[in-house]
Tab-separated table of C-alpha atoms in Angstrom:
chain	number	residue	atom	x	y	z
A	1	UNK	CA	44.035	-1.750	20.592
A	2	UNK	CA	42.199	-1.400	23.898
A	3	UNK	CA	38.517	-0.464	23.824
A	4	UNK	CA	38.586	0.697	27.447
A	5	UNK	CA	37.687	4.295	28.167
A	6	UNK	CA	40.024	4.724	31.122
A	7	UNK	CA	43.805	4.560	31.008
A	8	UNK	CA	43.811	2.685	34.317
A	9	UNK	CA	41.699	-0.301	33.242
A	10	UNK	CA	43.396	-0.435	29.844
A	11	UNK	CA	46.817	-0.676	31.527
A	12	UNK	CA	45.709	-3.245	34.091
A	13	UNK	CA	44.196	-5.445	31.379
A	14	UNK	CA	47.136	-5.117	28.993
A	15	UNK	CA	49.644	-6.048	31.686
A	16	UNK	CA	47.658	-8.985	33.044
A	17	UNK	CA	46.512	-7.721	36.458
A	18	UNK	CA	42.771	-8.388	36.288
A	19	UNK	CA	41.235	-11.668	37.470
A	20	UNK	CA	37.787	-10.704	38.824
A	21	UNK	CA	35.900	-7.438	39.182
A	22	UNK	CA	32.503	-6.754	40.688
A	23	UNK	CA	31.530	-4.486	37.751
A	24	UNK	CA	34.402	-3.835	35.353
A	25	UNK	CA	32.391	-1.777	32.853
A	26	UNK	CA	31.106	0.616	35.517
A	27	UNK	CA	34.568	0.897	37.085
A	28	UNK	CA	36.031	1.720	33.668
A	29	UNK	CA	33.431	4.469	33.190
A	30	UNK	CA	34.137	5.895	36.642
A	31	UNK	CA	37.919	5.895	36.191
A	32	UNK	CA	37.515	7.652	32.830
A	33	UNK	CA	35.253	10.329	34.317
A	34	UNK	CA	37.114	11.228	37.533
A	35	UNK	CA	40.071	10.623	39.772
A	36	UNK	CA	39.356	7.593	41.911
A	37	UNK	CA	40.823	6.416	45.199
A	38	UNK	CA	41.579	2.723	45.695
A	39	UNK	CA	43.207	0.669	48.404
A	40	UNK	CA	45.011	-2.559	49.186
A	41	UNK	CA	45.377	-3.893	52.724
A	42	UNK	CA	48.518	-5.344	54.304
A	43	UNK	CA	48.613	-6.995	57.711
A	44	UNK	CA	51.584	-6.217	59.913
A	45	UNK	CA	52.839	-9.767	60.402
A	46	UNK	CA	56.481	-8.989	59.435
A	47	UNK	CA	58.713	-5.932	59.184
A	48	UNK	CA	58.973	-6.151	55.389
A	49	UNK	CA	56.697	-7.010	52.515
A	50	UNK	CA	57.848	-9.701	50.091
A	51	UNK	CA	57.434	-10.862	46.521
A	52	UNK	CA	54.077	-12.387	47.368
A	53	UNK	CA	52.758	-8.827	47.898
A	54	UNK	CA	54.331	-7.261	44.837
A	55	UNK	CA	51.432	-7.792	42.409
A	56	UNK	CA	49.101	-5.745	44.603
A	57	UNK	CA	51.812	-3.135	45.202
A	58	UNK	CA	52.326	-2.827	41.455
A	59	UNK	CA	48.557	-2.332	41.001
A	60	UNK	CA	48.744	0.607	43.403
A	61	UNK	CA	51.731	1.890	41.418
A	62	UNK	CA	49.802	1.610	38.120
A	63	UNK	CA	46.900	3.423	39.754
A	64	UNK	CA	49.158	6.301	40.801
A	65	UNK	CA	50.866	6.426	37.389
A	66	UNK	CA	47.427	6.776	35.760
A	67	UNK	CA	46.678	9.857	37.887
A	68	UNK	CA	44.549	8.245	40.597
A	69	UNK	CA	45.136	8.077	44.350
A	70	UNK	CA	46.266	4.861	46.072
A	71	UNK	CA	45.810	4.047	49.733
A	72	UNK	CA	48.028	1.459	51.380
A	73	UNK	CA	46.072	0.285	54.407
A	74	UNK	CA	48.114	-1.380	57.125
A	75	UNK	CA	46.299	-3.551	59.609
A	76	UNK	CA	47.284	-2.306	63.022
A	77	UNK	CA	43.854	-3.478	64.145
A	78	UNK	CA	43.244	-6.607	62.039
A	79	UNK	CA	46.753	-7.938	62.662
A	80	UNK	CA	45.593	-8.592	66.198
A	81	UNK	CA	42.981	-10.978	64.750
A	82	UNK	CA	44.559	-12.690	61.740
A	83	UNK	CA	43.193	-13.346	58.254
A	84	UNK	CA	42.106	-17.012	57.892
A	85	UNK	CA	42.431	-16.947	54.076
A	86	UNK	CA	44.030	-20.226	52.966
A	87	UNK	CA	46.013	-20.606	56.205
A	88	UNK	CA	46.446	-24.038	57.718
A	89	UNK	CA	46.523	-22.719	61.247
A	90	UNK	CA	45.945	-19.589	63.293
A	91	UNK	CA	48.580	-16.871	63.144
A	92	UNK	CA	50.469	-16.170	66.346
A	93	UNK	CA	49.245	-12.984	68.015
A	94	UNK	CA	51.716	-10.092	68.122
A	95	UNK	CA	52.349	-7.479	70.790
A	96	UNK	CA	51.652	-3.792	70.143
A	97	UNK	CA	55.423	-3.173	70.092
A	98	UNK	CA	55.940	-5.817	67.409
A	99	UNK	CA	53.082	-4.390	65.362
A	100	UNK	CA	54.561	-0.869	65.438
A	101	UNK	CA	58.004	-2.202	64.479
A	102	UNK	CA	56.495	-4.079	61.541
A	103	UNK	CA	54.503	-1.006	60.480
A	104	UNK	CA	57.701	1.052	60.104
A	105	UNK	CA	59.320	-1.696	58.023
A	106	UNK	CA	56.306	-2.099	55.745
A	107	UNK	CA	56.163	1.657	55.172
A	108	UNK	CA	59.755	1.410	53.902
A	109	UNK	CA	58.736	-1.431	51.568
A	110	UNK	CA	55.844	0.581	50.120
A	111	UNK	CA	57.931	3.737	49.766
A	112	UNK	CA	60.081	1.986	47.180
A	113	UNK	CA	57.127	1.757	44.783
A	114	UNK	CA	54.758	4.613	45.698
A	115	UNK	CA	55.171	8.338	46.204
A	116	UNK	CA	53.561	9.600	49.393
A	117	UNK	CA	54.514	13.245	48.691
A	118	UNK	CA	51.768	15.839	49.193
A	119	UNK	CA	49.087	13.216	49.719
A	120	UNK	CA	49.458	11.687	46.259
A	121	UNK	CA	49.328	8.329	48.047
A	122	UNK	CA	48.107	7.686	51.573
A	123	UNK	CA	49.210	5.303	54.293
A	124	UNK	CA	46.340	4.493	56.643
A	125	UNK	CA	46.180	2.213	59.681
A	126	UNK	CA	42.861	0.549	60.484
A	127	UNK	CA	43.681	0.689	64.185
A	128	UNK	CA	42.584	4.350	63.916
A	129	UNK	CA	38.941	3.243	63.747
A	130	UNK	CA	38.901	-0.405	64.842
A	131	UNK	CA	40.461	0.429	68.224
A	132	UNK	CA	37.600	2.850	68.895
A	133	UNK	CA	34.753	0.471	68.138
A	134	UNK	CA	32.422	-0.694	70.859
A	135	UNK	CA	31.704	-4.399	70.524
A	136	UNK	CA	27.942	-4.289	71.184
A	137	UNK	CA	27.255	-1.260	68.925
A	138	UNK	CA	29.416	-2.820	66.184
A	139	UNK	CA	27.486	-6.095	66.300
A	140	UNK	CA	24.159	-4.248	66.332
A	141	UNK	CA	24.965	-1.867	63.462
A	142	UNK	CA	27.027	-4.096	61.169
A	143	UNK	CA	26.845	-7.746	62.274
A	144	UNK	CA	23.253	-8.067	61.075
A	145	UNK	CA	24.440	-7.546	57.473
A	146	UNK	CA	26.509	-10.767	57.469
A	147	UNK	CA	25.002	-14.257	57.483
A	148	UNK	CA	26.887	-17.269	58.768
A	149	UNK	CA	25.406	-19.267	55.889
A	150	UNK	CA	27.142	-17.124	53.305
A	151	UNK	CA	30.401	-16.780	55.196
A	152	UNK	CA	30.683	-20.575	55.345
A	153	UNK	CA	30.703	-20.692	51.522
A	154	UNK	CA	33.885	-18.616	51.224
A	155	UNK	CA	36.921	-20.694	50.330
A	156	UNK	CA	38.955	-19.094	53.125
A	157	UNK	CA	36.555	-20.606	55.664
A	158	UNK	CA	35.288	-23.694	53.860
A	159	UNK	CA	38.730	-25.173	53.176
A	160	UNK	CA	39.778	-24.814	56.800
A	161	UNK	CA	36.615	-26.588	57.964
A	162	UNK	CA	36.903	-29.344	55.357
A	163	UNK	CA	40.416	-30.087	56.599
A	164	UNK	CA	39.055	-30.126	60.155
A	165	UNK	CA	41.435	-27.359	61.147
A	166	UNK	CA	40.454	-24.907	63.881
A	167	UNK	CA	38.886	-21.586	62.933
A	168	UNK	CA	38.501	-19.332	65.942
A	169	UNK	CA	35.793	-16.751	66.512
A	170	UNK	CA	38.606	-14.184	66.496
A	171	UNK	CA	39.545	-15.097	62.917
A	172	UNK	CA	35.929	-15.452	61.851
A	173	UNK	CA	35.449	-11.795	62.722
A	174	UNK	CA	38.272	-10.805	60.369
A	175	UNK	CA	36.093	-10.645	57.279
A	176	UNK	CA	33.572	-8.413	59.068
A	177	UNK	CA	36.363	-6.087	60.151
A	178	UNK	CA	37.833	-5.958	56.637
A	179	UNK	CA	34.436	-5.090	55.193
A	180	UNK	CA	34.160	-2.309	57.753
A	181	UNK	CA	37.587	-1.009	56.661
A	182	UNK	CA	36.203	-0.434	53.164
A	183	UNK	CA	33.200	1.421	54.575
A	184	UNK	CA	35.462	3.667	56.680
A	185	UNK	CA	37.801	4.466	53.795
A	186	UNK	CA	34.800	5.223	51.592
A	187	UNK	CA	33.528	7.708	54.158
A	188	UNK	CA	36.896	9.250	55.012
A	189	UNK	CA	38.508	9.443	51.563
A	190	UNK	CA	35.738	8.642	49.057
A	191	UNK	CA	37.577	5.382	48.357
A	192	UNK	CA	35.620	3.506	45.692
A	193	UNK	CA	37.780	0.476	44.935
A	194	UNK	CA	39.426	-2.290	46.945
A	195	UNK	CA	42.053	-4.430	45.208
A	196	UNK	CA	43.765	-7.622	46.303
A	197	UNK	CA	44.716	-11.178	45.433
A	198	UNK	CA	42.185	-13.732	44.251
A	199	UNK	CA	42.118	-15.305	47.732
A	200	UNK	CA	40.598	-12.054	49.044
A	201	UNK	CA	37.551	-12.096	46.747
A	202	UNK	CA	35.067	-13.055	49.446
A	203	UNK	CA	36.358	-10.446	51.887
A	204	UNK	CA	36.324	-7.752	49.203
A	205	UNK	CA	32.758	-8.552	48.095
A	206	UNK	CA	31.646	-8.256	51.715
A	207	UNK	CA	32.971	-4.700	51.793
A	208	UNK	CA	31.313	-3.799	48.499
A	209	UNK	CA	27.947	-5.054	49.763
A	210	UNK	CA	28.309	-3.368	53.153
A	211	UNK	CA	28.860	0.006	51.442
A	212	UNK	CA	25.724	-0.522	49.369
A	213	UNK	CA	23.579	-1.601	52.332
A	214	UNK	CA	24.739	1.017	54.843
A	215	UNK	CA	25.454	4.087	52.695
A	216	UNK	CA	23.726	3.192	49.422
A	217	UNK	CA	27.031	3.749	47.592
A	218	UNK	CA	28.418	1.740	44.693
A	219	UNK	CA	31.846	0.424	45.612
A	220	UNK	CA	34.015	-1.865	43.512
A	221	UNK	CA	36.251	-4.857	44.070
A	222	UNK	CA	39.032	-6.081	41.800
A	223	UNK	CA	41.349	-9.041	42.254
A	224	UNK	CA	44.530	-10.218	40.563
A	225	UNK	CA	45.156	-13.788	39.437
A	226	UNK	CA	47.278	-16.068	41.577
A	227	UNK	CA	50.740	-15.700	40.071
A	228	UNK	CA	52.443	-19.031	39.507
A	229	UNK	CA	55.484	-19.908	37.447
A	230	UNK	CA	55.239	-22.039	34.321
A	231	UNK	CA	56.299	-25.042	36.390
A	232	UNK	CA	53.345	-24.458	38.748
A	233	UNK	CA	55.251	-22.994	41.695
A	234	UNK	CA	53.622	-20.164	43.630
A	235	UNK	CA	55.274	-16.821	42.874
A	236	UNK	CA	57.717	-15.702	45.545
A	237	UNK	CA	58.635	-19.118	46.897
A	238	UNK	CA	62.271	-20.198	46.828
A	239	UNK	CA	64.475	-22.778	48.450
A	240	UNK	CA	66.038	-20.015	50.541
A	241	UNK	CA	62.710	-18.734	51.866
A	242	UNK	CA	60.725	-15.531	51.313
A	243	UNK	CA	62.022	-12.953	48.837
A	244	UNK	CA	61.816	-9.841	51.015
A	245	UNK	CA	61.656	-6.290	49.657
A	246	UNK	CA	63.713	-4.605	52.409
A	247	UNK	CA	67.479	-4.851	52.135
A	248	UNK	CA	67.965	-5.650	55.827
A	249	UNK	CA	65.994	-8.842	55.179
A	250	UNK	CA	67.472	-9.749	51.777
A	251	UNK	CA	70.477	-8.167	50.095
A	252	UNK	CA	69.848	-6.569	46.667
A	253	UNK	CA	72.179	-9.068	44.985
A	254	UNK	CA	69.957	-11.987	46.061
A	255	UNK	CA	66.873	-10.039	45.008
A	256	UNK	CA	68.443	-9.534	41.555
A	257	UNK	CA	69.320	-13.220	41.358
A	258	UNK	CA	65.733	-14.215	42.119
A	259	UNK	CA	64.490	-12.358	39.050
A	260	UNK	CA	67.432	-13.518	36.908
A	261	UNK	CA	66.393	-17.129	37.614
A	262	UNK	CA	62.934	-16.596	36.097
A	263	UNK	CA	61.832	-19.486	33.879
A	264	UNK	CA	62.066	-18.745	30.153
A	265	UNK	CA	58.313	-19.040	29.598
A	266	UNK	CA	57.573	-16.471	32.329
A	267	UNK	CA	59.869	-13.637	31.231
A	268	UNK	CA	57.371	-11.705	29.109
A	269	UNK	CA	54.563	-12.012	31.678
A	270	UNK	CA	56.847	-10.895	34.510
A	271	UNK	CA	58.167	-7.948	32.483
A	272	UNK	CA	54.556	-6.790	32.072
A	273	UNK	CA	53.636	-7.240	35.721
A	274	UNK	CA	56.792	-6.219	37.551
A	275	UNK	CA	58.570	-3.543	35.479
A	276	UNK	CA	57.724	-0.146	34.022
A	277	UNK	CA	59.172	-1.006	30.607
A	278	UNK	CA	56.962	0.082	27.673
A	279	UNK	CA	54.887	-2.678	26.109
A	280	UNK	CA	56.666	-2.321	22.752
A	281	UNK	CA	60.018	-2.983	24.425
A	282	UNK	CA	58.559	-5.957	26.271
A	283	UNK	CA	57.294	-7.407	22.992
A	284	UNK	CA	60.803	-7.067	21.554
A	285	UNK	CA	62.276	-8.921	24.510
A	286	UNK	CA	59.578	-11.607	24.298
A	287	UNK	CA	60.647	-12.324	20.728
A	288	UNK	CA	64.206	-13.238	21.757
A	289	UNK	CA	65.024	-16.890	21.268
A	290	UNK	CA	67.574	-19.372	22.550
A	291	UNK	CA	70.486	-17.968	24.525
A	292	UNK	CA	69.228	-14.421	23.844
A	293	UNK	CA	66.473	-14.997	26.416
A	294	UNK	CA	69.172	-14.548	29.066
A	295	UNK	CA	69.453	-10.904	28.022
A	296	UNK	CA	65.730	-10.445	28.673
A	297	UNK	CA	66.182	-12.072	32.092
A	298	UNK	CA	69.037	-9.701	32.958
A	299	UNK	CA	66.880	-6.739	31.963
A	300	UNK	CA	63.975	-8.075	34.061
A	301	UNK	CA	66.281	-8.553	37.065
A	302	UNK	CA	67.869	-5.125	36.734
A	303	UNK	CA	64.591	-3.265	36.191
A	304	UNK	CA	62.869	-5.023	39.109
A	305	UNK	CA	65.854	-4.477	41.421
A	306	UNK	CA	66.177	-0.811	40.459
A	307	UNK	CA	62.544	-0.291	41.409
A	308	UNK	CA	63.001	-1.888	44.830
A	309	UNK	CA	66.568	-0.829	45.672
A	310	UNK	CA	67.632	1.940	43.275
A	311	UNK	CA	69.636	1.944	40.064
A	312	UNK	CA	73.035	1.904	41.782
A	313	UNK	CA	72.243	-1.296	43.676
A	314	UNK	CA	70.749	-2.901	40.575
A	315	UNK	CA	73.839	-2.107	38.514
A	316	UNK	CA	76.127	-3.363	41.274
A	317	UNK	CA	74.133	-6.592	41.590
A	318	UNK	CA	74.323	-7.192	37.829
A	319	UNK	CA	78.082	-6.602	37.935
A	320	UNK	CA	78.539	-8.940	40.893
A	321	UNK	CA	76.544	-11.639	39.106
A	322	UNK	CA	78.770	-11.244	36.065
A	323	UNK	CA	81.794	-11.719	38.322
A	324	UNK	CA	80.443	-14.903	39.857
A	325	UNK	CA	78.754	-16.545	36.920
A	326	UNK	CA	80.345	-14.990	33.851
A	327	UNK	CA	78.784	-12.627	31.358
A	328	UNK	CA	79.214	-8.933	30.632
A	329	UNK	CA	82.439	-7.343	31.841
A	330	UNK	CA	83.281	-3.781	32.677
A	331	UNK	CA	85.671	-1.701	30.598
A	332	UNK	CA	88.587	-2.861	32.767
A	333	UNK	CA	87.765	-6.508	32.135
A	334	UNK	CA	86.088	-7.105	35.523
A	335	UNK	CA	82.768	-6.026	37.013
A	336	UNK	CA	82.930	-2.792	38.976
A	337	UNK	CA	81.214	-1.436	42.055
A	338	UNK	CA	81.471	2.339	42.229
A	339	UNK	CA	81.628	4.099	45.615
A	340	UNK	CA	81.440	7.761	46.502
A	341	UNK	CA	84.885	9.426	46.576
A	342	UNK	CA	84.428	10.839	50.071
A	343	UNK	CA	83.331	7.448	51.378
A	344	UNK	CA	86.281	5.769	49.652
A	345	UNK	CA	88.674	8.141	51.455
A	346	UNK	CA	87.281	7.049	54.824
A	347	UNK	CA	88.406	3.482	54.233
A	348	UNK	CA	86.694	0.156	54.753
A	349	UNK	CA	87.171	-2.970	56.770
A	350	UNK	CA	87.820	-6.055	54.654
A	351	UNK	CA	84.481	-7.419	55.846
A	352	UNK	CA	82.738	-4.270	54.563
A	353	UNK	CA	84.492	-4.527	51.194
A	354	UNK	CA	83.365	-8.112	50.714
A	355	UNK	CA	79.751	-7.128	51.320
A	356	UNK	CA	80.081	-4.036	49.136
A	357	UNK	CA	81.313	-6.264	46.303
A	358	UNK	CA	78.289	-8.570	46.833
A	359	UNK	CA	80.661	-11.492	47.375
A	360	UNK	CA	79.150	-12.382	50.758
A	361	UNK	CA	75.788	-11.845	52.378
A	362	UNK	CA	76.809	-11.381	56.010
A	363	UNK	CA	79.698	-10.429	58.282
A	364	UNK	CA	79.922	-14.001	59.508
A	365	UNK	CA	80.261	-15.346	55.965
A	366	UNK	CA	82.976	-12.771	55.262
A	367	UNK	CA	84.978	-13.744	58.347
A	368	UNK	CA	84.738	-17.440	57.524
A	369	UNK	CA	85.981	-16.761	54.002
A	370	UNK	CA	88.934	-14.749	55.330
A	371	UNK	CA	89.844	-17.383	57.921
A	372	UNK	CA	89.855	-19.970	55.153
A	373	UNK	CA	92.397	-17.977	53.159
A	374	UNK	CA	89.958	-17.341	50.332
A	375	UNK	CA	90.130	-13.535	50.182
A	376	UNK	CA	92.670	-11.417	48.287
A	377	UNK	CA	92.992	-7.666	47.840
A	378	UNK	CA	94.971	-6.798	44.694
A	379	UNK	CA	96.143	-10.432	44.670
A	380	UNK	CA	97.447	-10.245	48.258
A	381	UNK	CA	95.925	-12.846	50.576
A	382	UNK	CA	94.175	-11.399	53.625
A	383	UNK	CA	94.713	-13.412	56.786
A	384	UNK	CA	93.415	-11.053	59.484
A	385	UNK	CA	89.627	-10.693	59.541
A	386	UNK	CA	89.943	-7.321	61.329
A	387	UNK	CA	92.103	-5.823	58.533
A	388	UNK	CA	91.202	-2.469	57.002
A	389	UNK	CA	91.882	-0.626	53.784
A	390	UNK	CA	92.541	2.988	54.769
A	391	UNK	CA	91.423	4.417	51.423
A	392	UNK	CA	90.467	3.214	47.952
A	393	UNK	CA	92.898	4.537	45.303
A	394	UNK	CA	91.638	6.198	42.141
A	395	UNK	CA	92.627	3.157	40.110
A	396	UNK	CA	90.438	0.987	42.351
A	397	UNK	CA	90.949	-2.200	44.336
A	398	UNK	CA	90.500	-5.742	43.067
A	399	UNK	CA	88.597	-7.898	45.550
A	400	UNK	CA	88.949	-11.634	44.915
A	401	UNK	CA	87.251	-14.611	46.514
A	402	UNK	CA	88.626	-17.942	45.411
A	403	UNK	CA	89.835	-18.315	41.845
A	404	UNK	CA	86.778	-17.143	39.926
A	405	UNK	CA	85.144	-14.240	41.753
A	406	UNK	CA	86.720	-10.843	41.169
A	407	UNK	CA	85.215	-7.364	41.574
A	408	UNK	CA	86.775	-3.924	41.214
A	409	UNK	CA	85.870	-1.351	43.896
A	410	UNK	CA	86.430	2.072	42.356
A	411	UNK	CA	85.785	5.606	43.647
A	412	UNK	CA	83.936	8.193	41.560
C-alpha cells in the first residue's frame, strides 16, 4: 500500500513513471494540499507526436485524472533553435509556415489523451513570450544565472563534444530558453512542476533553479525513465519507422499491431504505463502464462489504440488482425467492420472498402492488389480498380484479399 499523501505521486510511482525528482517529498506534500499545474514541452519538428512522446503525454493524463491541471507547451519559439539533447547533429531549421502546420497536427495528437474543455488543460506556445524578448535585456537579466562550466557537464552537451560533433551557439541557447519557459509558466499560470524524459534532466533543473534565483519560488522537476524493451530496444522504434499518433501518418491497424507485438516480458509494464486499466486487472493479466499471454497483448493493443483512435477503430483493428493472422472470429465466422447505415447507403469505391477493412494501408497498395487479381467482393473477383459498390446490403459484404484474408463490412 502506498505511503504517499497525494493521489498523483502514488499513481505515478505505482505505474512506473518516476525516475528522478528534484524534491519528491515536498512535491507529494504540495500535490496533497492543493491543485497543482504542471507542464511538458514538445518541439514542433513534425505534424504528429509519436510513441516516443507517449510516456510524457500519459503523465499529463495521469495529472489531469488526479484533479490537477496539465499544460502542454509547444515550442513555436524553441523549434527555431533546436534541442541538442542526445542528437548527433543539428536539426534542420523550419519555416514559420511549417511550424504552424506542425502545431495544428500536434494539437490533434494531444487532444486524443487530454481534455482541453473549459481550461482543464492548457495548450501554450512559447513563441508568445520568446518572440518578444530583446536579446540584450535577456542576456543581462537571465544569462548571468547560467555558467558555461556547469552547462558543459550536462550529458546533452558533453556527449556531443566528446564525439567532436558541432554544437552551435543557437543550440547552446536552447537550455537557457527552456529554463525561461518554466519561469514564464510559473508567473502566468502558477505552474510548479516541469516533467519530461530522463534526457531532459539538465534542462529541467536549470528551470527549477532559475525560478528560485529570480522569483524566490520553489519549483519542481520530475523525469521518467528511458523506456526500453526487454531486448534493449528503445521504445517506439520499429523496422517501419516512427509509430505516429495521428492516423494520417499511421493507420490505426498498424498502431494496434505495434502494441500487439510487445515482448512477453514487457506486457505488464506497458499495461501500467500506457493504459487506464485498473491495477488489479493488470495484475491478473500479468499472471497469465504461456499462450494466454497473447490475450494480454490483445488487450494492451486494443486499450492503447482506443485511447489514441477511439473504440470503433480499436475494435476494427483487432478484427482485421484476426482476419489476417487468425484468432477470435465474429459471430458470422469472420471479423466484421461495422459502418454507419447512412454511410453504407452512399456506397464505396473498392479502394475505399479495402482500406476500411484494414486490408491495405494506401490507395496505391489497393490498386496494385486489384490489378493483380487478388481482390474479391462476395467471392467475385474485381478487375477494375475504379469499381464501386453502390450500397452495402444489410447482410454485409465479404471483402477478400488472397486466400486467407476475409473481412465482413456490415451496416448498423
